[in-house]
PDB file of C-alpha atoms in Angstrom:
ATOM      1  CA  MET A   1      -2.547 -23.460 -16.136  1.00 64.00           C
ATOM      2  CA  PRO A   2      -4.322 -22.772 -19.449  1.00 75.00           C
ATOM      3  CA  GLU A   3      -2.443 -21.420 -22.419  1.00 85.00           C
ATOM      4  CA  VAL A   4      -3.476 -17.927 -23.490  1.00 87.00           C
ATOM      5  CA  SER A   5      -3.380 -17.185 -27.208  1.00 88.00           C
ATOM      6  CA  LYS A   6      -2.339 -13.898 -28.759  1.00 84.00           C
ATOM      7  CA  THR A   7      -5.943 -13.388 -29.886  1.00 86.00           C
ATOM      8  CA  PHE A   8      -7.357 -13.538 -26.334  1.00 85.00           C
ATOM      9  CA  ARG A   9      -9.061 -10.292 -25.313  1.00 87.00           C
ATOM     10  CA  VAL A  10      -9.941  -9.523 -21.698  1.00 84.00           C
ATOM     11  CA  ALA A  11     -13.537  -8.358 -21.155  1.00 88.00           C
ATOM     12  CA  LYS A  12     -14.365  -8.446 -24.877  1.00 90.00           C
ATOM     13  CA  ASP A  13     -18.107  -9.018 -24.287  1.00 90.00           C
ATOM     14  CA  THR A  14     -18.466  -6.248 -21.704  1.00 94.00           C
ATOM     15  CA  GLN A  15     -21.433  -3.912 -22.172  1.00 96.00           C
ATOM     16  CA  VAL A  16     -20.278  -0.307 -21.779  1.00 97.00           C
ATOM     17  CA  SER A  17     -22.348   2.671 -20.590  1.00 98.00           C
ATOM     18  CA  ILE A  18     -21.689   6.396 -20.170  1.00 98.00           C
ATOM     19  CA  ALA A  19     -22.950   8.978 -17.680  1.00 98.00           C
ATOM     20  CA  GLU A  20     -22.049  12.626 -17.128  1.00 98.00           C
ATOM     21  CA  ILE A  21     -21.064  12.903 -13.466  1.00 98.00           C
ATOM     22  CA  THR A  22     -20.265  16.585 -13.184  1.00 95.00           C
ATOM     23  CA  ASP A  23     -19.937  19.419 -15.684  1.00 92.00           C
ATOM     24  CA  GLY A  24     -18.108  17.928 -18.672  1.00 97.00           C
ATOM     25  CA  ILE A  25     -16.665  14.909 -16.817  1.00 98.00           C
ATOM     26  CA  TYR A  26     -18.034  11.541 -17.938  1.00 98.00           C
ATOM     27  CA  ARG A  27     -17.801   8.045 -16.458  1.00 98.00           C
ATOM     28  CA  ILE A  28     -17.545   5.309 -19.105  1.00 98.00           C
ATOM     29  CA  SER A  29     -18.081   1.967 -17.410  1.00 98.00           C
ATOM     30  CA  GLY A  30     -18.479  -1.758 -17.986  1.00 97.00           C
ATOM     31  CA  PHE A  31     -19.081  -4.552 -15.477  1.00 97.00           C
ATOM     32  CA  VAL A  32     -16.617  -7.440 -15.826  1.00 94.00           C
ATOM     33  CA  ASN A  33     -18.093 -10.649 -14.419  1.00 92.00           C
ATOM     34  CA  GLU A  34     -14.734 -12.387 -14.057  1.00 89.00           C
ATOM     35  CA  TYR A  35     -13.625  -9.889 -11.425  1.00 92.00           C
ATOM     36  CA  GLY A  36     -16.993  -8.763 -10.078  1.00 95.00           C
ATOM     37  CA  ILE A  37     -16.206  -5.077 -10.545  1.00 96.00           C
ATOM     38  CA  THR A  38     -16.751  -2.302 -13.043  1.00 97.00           C
ATOM     39  CA  PHE A  39     -13.876  -1.045 -15.170  1.00 97.00           C
ATOM     40  CA  ASN A  40     -14.219   2.735 -15.428  1.00 98.00           C
ATOM     41  CA  GLN A  41     -12.704   5.302 -17.746  1.00 98.00           C
ATOM     42  CA  PHE A  42     -13.193   9.047 -17.403  1.00 98.00           C
ATOM     43  CA  LEU A  43     -13.495  11.577 -20.213  1.00 98.00           C
ATOM     44  CA  ILE A  44     -12.921  15.253 -19.464  1.00 98.00           C
ATOM     45  CA  ASP A  45     -14.502  17.325 -22.238  1.00 98.00           C
ATOM     46  CA  ASP A  46     -12.423  20.488 -22.467  1.00 98.00           C
ATOM     47  CA  GLU A  47     -10.477  22.507 -25.032  1.00 98.00           C
ATOM     48  CA  LYS A  48      -8.033  19.590 -25.003  1.00 98.00           C
ATOM     49  CA  PRO A  49     -10.195  16.539 -24.189  1.00 98.00           C
ATOM     50  CA  THR A  50      -8.565  14.023 -21.870  1.00 98.00           C
ATOM     51  CA  LEU A  51      -9.293  10.341 -21.264  1.00 98.00           C
ATOM     52  CA  ILE A  52      -8.166   8.901 -17.918  1.00 98.00           C
ATOM     53  CA  HIS A  53      -7.690   5.096 -18.239  1.00 98.00           C
ATOM     54  CA  THR A  54      -8.563   3.197 -21.426  1.00 97.00           C
ATOM     55  CA  GLY A  55      -9.788  -0.139 -20.097  1.00 96.00           C
ATOM     56  CA  PRO A  56      -8.264  -3.451 -21.258  1.00 94.00           C
ATOM     57  CA  ILE A  57      -7.919  -4.131 -24.959  1.00 93.00           C
ATOM     58  CA  GLY A  58     -11.144  -6.157 -25.119  1.00 94.00           C
ATOM     59  CA  MET A  59     -13.181  -3.126 -24.035  1.00 96.00           C
ATOM     60  CA  TYR A  60     -11.563  -0.732 -26.518  1.00 96.00           C
ATOM     61  CA  GLU A  61     -14.324  -0.666 -29.124  1.00 96.00           C
ATOM     62  CA  GLY A  62     -17.078  -0.155 -26.547  1.00 97.00           C
ATOM     63  CA  VAL A  63     -15.177   2.602 -24.780  1.00 97.00           C
ATOM     64  CA  ALA A  64     -14.306   4.300 -28.078  1.00 97.00           C
ATOM     65  CA  GLU A  65     -17.970   4.332 -29.102  1.00 98.00           C
ATOM     66  CA  LYS A  66     -18.912   6.069 -25.853  1.00 98.00           C
ATOM     67  CA  VAL A  67     -16.146   8.654 -26.264  1.00 98.00           C
ATOM     68  CA  LYS A  68     -17.568   9.394 -29.731  1.00 98.00           C
ATOM     69  CA  GLU A  69     -20.949  10.191 -28.162  1.00 98.00           C
ATOM     70  CA  VAL A  70     -19.277  13.227 -26.563  1.00 98.00           C
ATOM     71  CA  ILE A  71     -16.457  14.233 -28.945  1.00 98.00           C
ATOM     72  CA  PRO A  72     -15.079  13.107 -32.305  1.00 97.00           C
ATOM     73  CA  LEU A  73     -12.386  10.547 -31.539  1.00 96.00           C
ATOM     74  CA  GLU A  74      -9.812  12.491 -33.530  1.00 96.00           C
ATOM     75  CA  LYS A  75     -10.278  15.454 -31.174  1.00 97.00           C
ATOM     76  CA  LEU A  76      -8.839  13.520 -28.222  1.00 98.00           C
ATOM     77  CA  ALA A  77      -5.747  15.360 -26.969  1.00 98.00           C
ATOM     78  CA  TYR A  78      -4.515  13.344 -23.974  1.00 98.00           C
ATOM     79  CA  VAL A  79      -4.747   9.794 -22.651  1.00 98.00           C
ATOM     80  CA  ALA A  80      -3.577   9.333 -19.051  1.00 98.00           C
ATOM     81  CA  PHE A  81      -2.742   6.085 -17.293  1.00 97.00           C
ATOM     82  CA  LEU A  82      -2.106   6.160 -13.563  1.00 98.00           C
ATOM     83  CA  HIS A  83       0.086   3.066 -13.250  1.00 97.00           C
ATOM     84  CA  PHE A  84       1.431   0.429 -15.617  1.00 94.00           C
ATOM     85  CA  GLU A  85      -1.330  -2.179 -15.853  1.00 94.00           C
ATOM     86  CA  SER A  86      -3.481  -3.414 -18.716  1.00 93.00           C
ATOM     87  CA  ASP A  87      -6.817  -2.075 -17.445  1.00 94.00           C
ATOM     88  CA  GLU A  88      -5.177   1.344 -17.145  1.00 95.00           C
ATOM     89  CA  TRP A  89      -4.124   1.561 -20.775  1.00 93.00           C
ATOM     90  CA  GLY A  90      -4.594  -1.758 -22.576  1.00 94.00           C
ATOM     91  CA  GLY A  91      -6.867   0.022 -25.069  1.00 94.00           C
ATOM     92  CA  MET A  92      -3.910   1.649 -26.740  1.00 92.00           C
ATOM     93  CA  GLY A  93      -5.875   2.141 -29.956  1.00 94.00           C
ATOM     94  CA  PHE A  94      -6.643   5.626 -28.614  1.00 95.00           C
ATOM     95  CA  LEU A  95      -3.010   6.498 -29.270  1.00 93.00           C
ATOM     96  CA  LYS A  96      -3.776   6.329 -33.002  1.00 93.00           C
ATOM     97  CA  CYS A  97      -5.721   9.595 -32.704  1.00 94.00           C
ATOM     98  CA  PRO A  98      -3.723  12.128 -34.737  1.00 93.00           C
ATOM     99  CA  ASP A  99      -2.843  14.638 -32.016  1.00 92.00           C
ATOM    100  CA  VAL A 100      -3.112  12.548 -28.856  1.00 96.00           C
ATOM    101  CA  LYS A 101      -0.354  12.502 -26.233  1.00 96.00           C
ATOM    102  CA  LEU A 102       0.157   9.837 -23.570  1.00 96.00           C
ATOM    103  CA  LEU A 103       0.417  11.051 -19.947  1.00 98.00           C
ATOM    104  CA  CYS A 104       1.981   9.091 -17.084  1.00 97.00           C
ATOM    105  CA  SER A 105       4.037   9.360 -13.917  1.00 97.00           C
ATOM    106  CA  ASP A 106       7.761   9.950 -14.026  1.00 97.00           C
ATOM    107  CA  LEU A 107       8.292   6.444 -12.644  1.00 96.00           C
ATOM    108  CA  SER A 108       6.039   4.855 -15.293  1.00 96.00           C
ATOM    109  CA  SER A 109       8.175   6.600 -17.877  1.00 96.00           C
ATOM    110  CA  ARG A 110      11.535   5.566 -16.437  1.00 94.00           C
ATOM    111  CA  LEU A 111      10.629   2.037 -15.369  1.00 93.00           C
ATOM    112  CA  ASN A 112       8.380   0.997 -18.239  1.00 91.00           C
ATOM    113  CA  LEU A 113       7.889   3.206 -21.267  1.00 92.00           C
ATOM    114  CA  MET A 114      11.613   3.559 -21.913  1.00 91.00           C
ATOM    115  CA  GLY A 115      12.373  -0.118 -21.465  1.00 86.00           C
ATOM    116  CA  TRP A 116       9.920  -2.310 -23.399  1.00 85.00           C
ATOM    117  CA  ASP A 117      10.141  -3.332 -27.037  1.00 86.00           C
ATOM    118  CA  GLY A 118       7.157  -2.049 -28.992  1.00 81.00           C
ATOM    119  CA  VAL A 119       5.761   0.157 -26.228  1.00 82.00           C
ATOM    120  CA  PRO A 120       5.160   3.776 -27.342  1.00 78.00           C
ATOM    121  CA  MET A 121       7.986   6.133 -26.524  1.00 80.00           C
ATOM    122  CA  HIS A 122       6.163   9.426 -27.208  1.00 89.00           C
ATOM    123  CA  HIS A 123       4.678  10.573 -23.921  1.00 94.00           C
ATOM    124  CA  ILE A 124       4.723  13.277 -21.236  1.00 97.00           C
ATOM    125  CA  SER A 125       5.688  12.282 -17.713  1.00 97.00           C
ATOM    126  CA  PHE A 126       4.907  14.165 -14.510  1.00 98.00           C
ATOM    127  CA  TRP A 127       6.439  14.469 -11.062  1.00 98.00           C
ATOM    128  CA  ASP A 128       4.533  15.219  -7.884  1.00 98.00           C
ATOM    129  CA  ASN A 129       2.369  18.375  -7.906  1.00 98.00           C
ATOM    130  CA  GLU A 130       3.057  19.261 -11.543  1.00 98.00           C
ATOM    131  CA  VAL A 131       0.048  20.688 -13.407  1.00 98.00           C
ATOM    132  CA  LEU A 132      -1.295  20.357 -16.949  1.00 98.00           C
ATOM    133  CA  LYS A 133      -3.868  22.839 -18.284  1.00 98.00           C
ATOM    134  CA  THR A 134      -6.401  21.375 -20.715  1.00 98.00           C
ATOM    135  CA  GLY A 135      -8.377  24.593 -21.192  1.00 98.00           C
ATOM    136  CA  MET A 136     -10.752  25.424 -18.359  1.00 97.00           C
ATOM    137  CA  ARG A 137      -9.530  22.402 -16.399  1.00 98.00           C
ATOM    138  CA  SER A 138      -6.290  22.025 -14.471  1.00 98.00           C
ATOM    139  CA  LEU A 139      -4.899  18.521 -13.863  1.00 98.00           C
ATOM    140  CA  ARG A 140      -2.604  18.189 -10.845  1.00 98.00           C
ATOM    141  CA  PHE A 141      -0.519  15.010 -10.702  1.00 98.00           C
ATOM    142  CA  ILE A 142      -0.042  13.369  -7.311  1.00 98.00           C
ATOM    143  CA  MET A 143       2.678  10.770  -6.847  1.00 98.00           C
ATOM    144  CA  THR A 144       1.388   7.856  -4.738  1.00 98.00           C
ATOM    145  CA  PRO A 145       4.127   5.190  -4.736  1.00 97.00           C
ATOM    146  CA  HIS A 146       3.144   1.741  -3.470  1.00 97.00           C
ATOM    147  CA  VAL A 147      -0.553   2.591  -3.482  1.00 97.00           C
ATOM    148  CA  HIS A 148      -0.978  -0.573  -5.553  1.00 95.00           C
ATOM    149  CA  HIS A 149       2.144  -0.116  -7.713  1.00 96.00           C
ATOM    150  CA  TRP A 150       5.530   1.552  -7.346  1.00 96.00           C
ATOM    151  CA  ASP A 151       4.830   3.913 -10.248  1.00 97.00           C
ATOM    152  CA  SER A 152       1.286   4.845  -9.169  1.00 98.00           C
ATOM    153  CA  MET A 153      -0.028   8.390  -9.382  1.00 98.00           C
ATOM    154  CA  MET A 154      -3.405  10.084  -9.064  1.00 98.00           C
ATOM    155  CA  ILE A 155      -4.932  13.170 -10.681  1.00 98.00           C
ATOM    156  CA  PHE A 156      -6.729  16.004  -8.920  1.00 98.00           C
ATOM    157  CA  GLU A 157      -8.677  18.418 -11.127  1.00 98.00           C
ATOM    158  CA  ASP A 158      -8.370  21.725  -9.298  1.00 98.00           C
ATOM    159  CA  THR A 159     -11.336  23.687 -10.687  1.00 97.00           C
ATOM    160  CA  THR A 160     -13.996  21.050  -9.917  1.00 97.00           C
ATOM    161  CA  LYS A 161     -12.084  19.462  -7.010  1.00 98.00           C
ATOM    162  CA  SER A 162     -12.402  16.072  -8.719  1.00 98.00           C
ATOM    163  CA  LEU A 163     -10.149  13.226  -7.578  1.00 98.00           C
ATOM    164  CA  PHE A 164      -9.119  10.374  -9.874  1.00 98.00           C
ATOM    165  CA  PRO A 165      -7.557   7.820  -7.468  1.00 98.00           C
ATOM    166  CA  SER A 166      -7.242   4.813  -9.778  1.00 97.00           C
ATOM    167  CA  ASP A 167      -7.496   1.633  -7.629  1.00 98.00           C
ATOM    168  CA  LEU A 168      -8.108   3.387  -4.332  1.00 98.00           C
ATOM    169  CA  PHE A 169     -11.737   3.414  -3.066  1.00 98.00           C
ATOM    170  CA  ILE A 170     -12.842   0.388  -5.118  1.00 97.00           C
ATOM    171  CA  GLN A 171     -16.328  -0.984  -4.473  1.00 97.00           C
ATOM    172  CA  PRO A 172     -17.316  -4.424  -5.816  1.00 96.00           C
ATOM    173  CA  GLY A 173     -20.450  -5.028  -7.874  1.00 95.00           C
ATOM    174  CA  ASN A 174     -22.205  -3.384 -10.807  1.00 95.00           C
ATOM    175  CA  ASN A 175     -22.978  -0.112  -9.087  1.00 91.00           C
ATOM    176  CA  LYS A 176     -24.719   3.087 -10.212  1.00 95.00           C
ATOM    177  CA  PRO A 177     -22.652   5.990 -11.599  1.00 97.00           C
ATOM    178  CA  VAL A 178     -22.636   7.965  -8.306  1.00 97.00           C
ATOM    179  CA  THR A 179     -23.151   6.694  -4.782  1.00 94.00           C
ATOM    180  CA  SER A 180     -23.694   8.226  -1.391  1.00 91.00           C
ATOM    181  CA  ASP A 181     -23.985   4.744   0.135  1.00 92.00           C
ATOM    182  CA  ASP A 182     -21.379   3.470   2.552  1.00 94.00           C
ATOM    183  CA  LEU A 183     -19.740   0.520   0.782  1.00 95.00           C
ATOM    184  CA  SER A 184     -16.452   0.951   2.645  1.00 97.00           C
ATOM    185  CA  GLY A 185     -16.817  -2.413   4.384  1.00 97.00           C
ATOM    186  CA  GLU A 186     -17.160  -4.144   1.020  1.00 97.00           C
ATOM    187  CA  MET A 187     -14.107  -2.196  -0.181  1.00 98.00           C
ATOM    188  CA  ILE A 188     -11.996  -3.497   2.722  1.00 98.00           C
ATOM    189  CA  LYS A 189     -13.133  -7.093   2.093  1.00 98.00           C
ATOM    190  CA  LEU A 190     -12.208  -6.762  -1.586  1.00 97.00           C
ATOM    191  CA  TYR A 191      -8.720  -5.483  -0.754  1.00 98.00           C
ATOM    192  CA  ARG A 192      -8.138  -8.328   1.707  1.00 97.00           C
ATOM    193  CA  GLY A 193      -9.219 -10.882  -0.890  1.00 96.00           C
ATOM    194  CA  ALA A 194      -7.343  -9.374  -3.822  1.00 96.00           C
ATOM    195  CA  GLY A 195      -4.050  -8.662  -2.048  1.00 96.00           C
ATOM    196  CA  ILE A 196      -3.157  -5.561  -4.084  1.00 97.00           C
ATOM    197  CA  PHE A 197      -1.554  -3.588  -1.234  1.00 98.00           C
ATOM    198  CA  ALA A 198       1.657  -4.849   0.384  1.00 96.00           C
ATOM    199  CA  SER A 199       1.271  -2.519   3.369  1.00 97.00           C
ATOM    200  CA  GLU A 200      -1.271  -0.133   4.881  1.00 98.00           C
ATOM    201  CA  ILE A 201       1.416   2.505   5.552  1.00 98.00           C
ATOM    202  CA  PRO A 202       1.788   4.171   2.094  1.00 98.00           C
ATOM    203  CA  VAL A 203      -1.968   3.954   1.545  1.00 98.00           C
ATOM    204  CA  ARG A 204      -2.708   5.753   4.809  1.00 98.00           C
ATOM    205  CA  GLN A 205      -0.084   8.401   4.070  1.00 98.00           C
ATOM    206  CA  THR A 206      -1.844   9.061   0.773  1.00 98.00           C
ATOM    207  CA  VAL A 207      -5.312   9.074   2.366  1.00 98.00           C
ATOM    208  CA  GLN A 208      -4.180  11.788   4.803  1.00 98.00           C
ATOM    209  CA  ARG A 209      -3.012  13.878   1.860  1.00 98.00           C
ATOM    210  CA  LEU A 210      -6.281  13.345  -0.012  1.00 98.00           C
ATOM    211  CA  LEU A 211      -8.332  14.401   2.999  1.00 98.00           C
ATOM    212  CA  LYS A 212      -6.565  17.762   2.886  1.00 98.00           C
ATOM    213  CA  LEU A 213      -7.591  18.136  -0.765  1.00 98.00           C
ATOM    214  CA  ASP A 214     -11.242  17.643   0.296  1.00 97.00           C
ATOM    215  CA  PRO A 215     -12.531  16.375  -3.087  1.00 98.00           C
ATOM    216  CA  ARG A 216     -16.100  17.198  -4.099  1.00 98.00           C
ATOM    217  CA  MET A 217     -16.310  14.075  -6.242  1.00 98.00           C
ATOM    218  CA  THR A 218     -14.088  10.998  -6.347  1.00 98.00           C
ATOM    219  CA  PHE A 219     -13.808   8.918  -9.522  1.00 98.00           C
ATOM    220  CA  PRO A 220     -12.470   5.418  -8.662  1.00 98.00           C
ATOM    221  CA  MET A 221     -11.440   3.155 -11.488  1.00 98.00           C
ATOM    222  CA  HIS A 222     -13.678   0.393 -10.127  1.00 98.00           C
ATOM    223  CA  GLY A 223     -17.093   1.083  -8.606  1.00 97.00           C
ATOM    224  CA  SER A 224     -19.312   4.128  -8.299  1.00 98.00           C
ATOM    225  CA  CYS A 225     -18.137   7.710  -8.118  1.00 98.00           C
ATOM    226  CA  ILE A 226     -18.225   8.847  -4.492  1.00 98.00           C
ATOM    227  CA  ASP A 227     -19.808  12.171  -3.594  1.00 95.00           C
ATOM    228  CA  HIS A 228     -18.404  14.545  -0.995  1.00 95.00           C
ATOM    229  CA  SER A 229     -20.802  13.464   1.753  1.00 94.00           C
ATOM    230  CA  SER A 230     -19.464   9.890   1.713  1.00 95.00           C
ATOM    231  CA  PHE A 231     -15.768  10.398   1.065  1.00 97.00           C
ATOM    232  CA  THR A 232     -14.683  10.473   4.717  1.00 97.00           C
ATOM    233  CA  ARG A 233     -16.362   7.097   5.385  1.00 97.00           C
ATOM    234  CA  TYR A 234     -14.105   5.428   2.831  1.00 98.00           C
ATOM    235  CA  ALA A 235     -11.080   7.329   4.104  1.00 98.00           C
ATOM    236  CA  ASP A 236     -11.850   6.341   7.690  1.00 98.00           C
ATOM    237  CA  ALA A 237     -12.204   2.684   6.683  1.00 98.00           C
ATOM    238  CA  LEU A 238      -8.698   2.710   5.212  1.00 98.00           C
ATOM    239  CA  MET A 239      -7.263   4.490   8.229  1.00 98.00           C
ATOM    240  CA  ASN A 240      -8.833   2.142  10.792  1.00 98.00           C
ATOM    241  CA  ASN A 241      -8.904  -1.363   9.259  1.00 98.00           C
ATOM    242  CA  GLU A 242      -6.312  -3.914   8.189  1.00 98.00           C
ATOM    243  CA  PHE A 243      -6.492  -4.559   4.454  1.00 98.00           C
ATOM    244  CA  ALA A 244      -2.932  -5.268   3.245  1.00 97.00           C
ATOM    245  CA  TYR A 245      -1.769  -8.537   1.706  1.00 96.00           C
ATOM    246  CA  SER A 246      -1.914 -11.484   4.093  1.00 93.00           C
ATOM    247  CA  GLY A 247      -1.756 -14.470   1.765  1.00 94.00           C
ATOM    248  CA  MET A 248      -4.762 -13.947  -0.548  1.00 95.00           C
ATOM    249  CA  LEU A 249      -4.254 -13.134  -4.230  1.00 95.00           C
ATOM    250  CA  LEU A 250      -7.351 -12.607  -6.363  1.00 93.00           C
ATOM    251  CA  GLY A 251      -9.314 -14.764  -3.959  1.00 93.00           C
ATOM    252  CA  GLN A 252      -6.806 -17.636  -3.884  1.00 94.00           C
ATOM    253  CA  LYS A 253      -4.866 -18.579  -0.764  1.00 94.00           C
ATOM    254  CA  LEU A 254      -1.084 -18.621  -0.959  1.00 92.00           C
ATOM    255  CA  GLU A 255       0.882 -20.147   1.872  1.00 83.00           C
ATOM    256  CA  VAL A 256       3.132 -17.534   3.474  1.00 72.00           C
ATOM    257  CA  GLY A 257       5.796 -17.833   6.155  1.00 66.00           C
TER     258      GLY A 257
END
């Protein structure tokens, strides 16, 4: 097991790009060779601009430069992370913006932000179905426990019917900003190999809820954005295939039983 120094930065050489996906919502993305997936952040340009995910610390400078192509960095009002993990909010330099507020789930707040030395305490936490207005946009927070992590949540933007599902609907590879292709089979293979879900049950409960929301565009944290015409293919794949942990963790076999 190699030692990791305090100066090590995940994905520090990642090339970052930006694309406007729908009116005022941007995908900021970099392909990370180590994992074979893109790491995506999403900027909502509104009266109170909001960044969903920050990327790991090594990507901070690249992501910040892309944010500045749309808004001055100091104008950033909110930074949201959808569960407690470094690619969700490792780029905490955004919290140095003068008026920015950190957004998270109620569980992230109770389990993590109020218990770690040196972790920022100033934040706003949300319970299921609570709403934050950012101007023209309306962010609805959806609690999704055990869809990857205990504290996981998602965001649904009501006016554009945009879904931000974090690690749900991943596709591997360095894909284009928006896809109508069916990569659901590749998604299932990735989940089996990575072992990020302990059970299919909470995932399928969440998928049924998301189908009722009928998103026009889905913004996964890894992979392409998924347009409305393809969404049900990915949902069906999760409802009808086994993909939960069965002894594989990040592609390595662990003896179980």
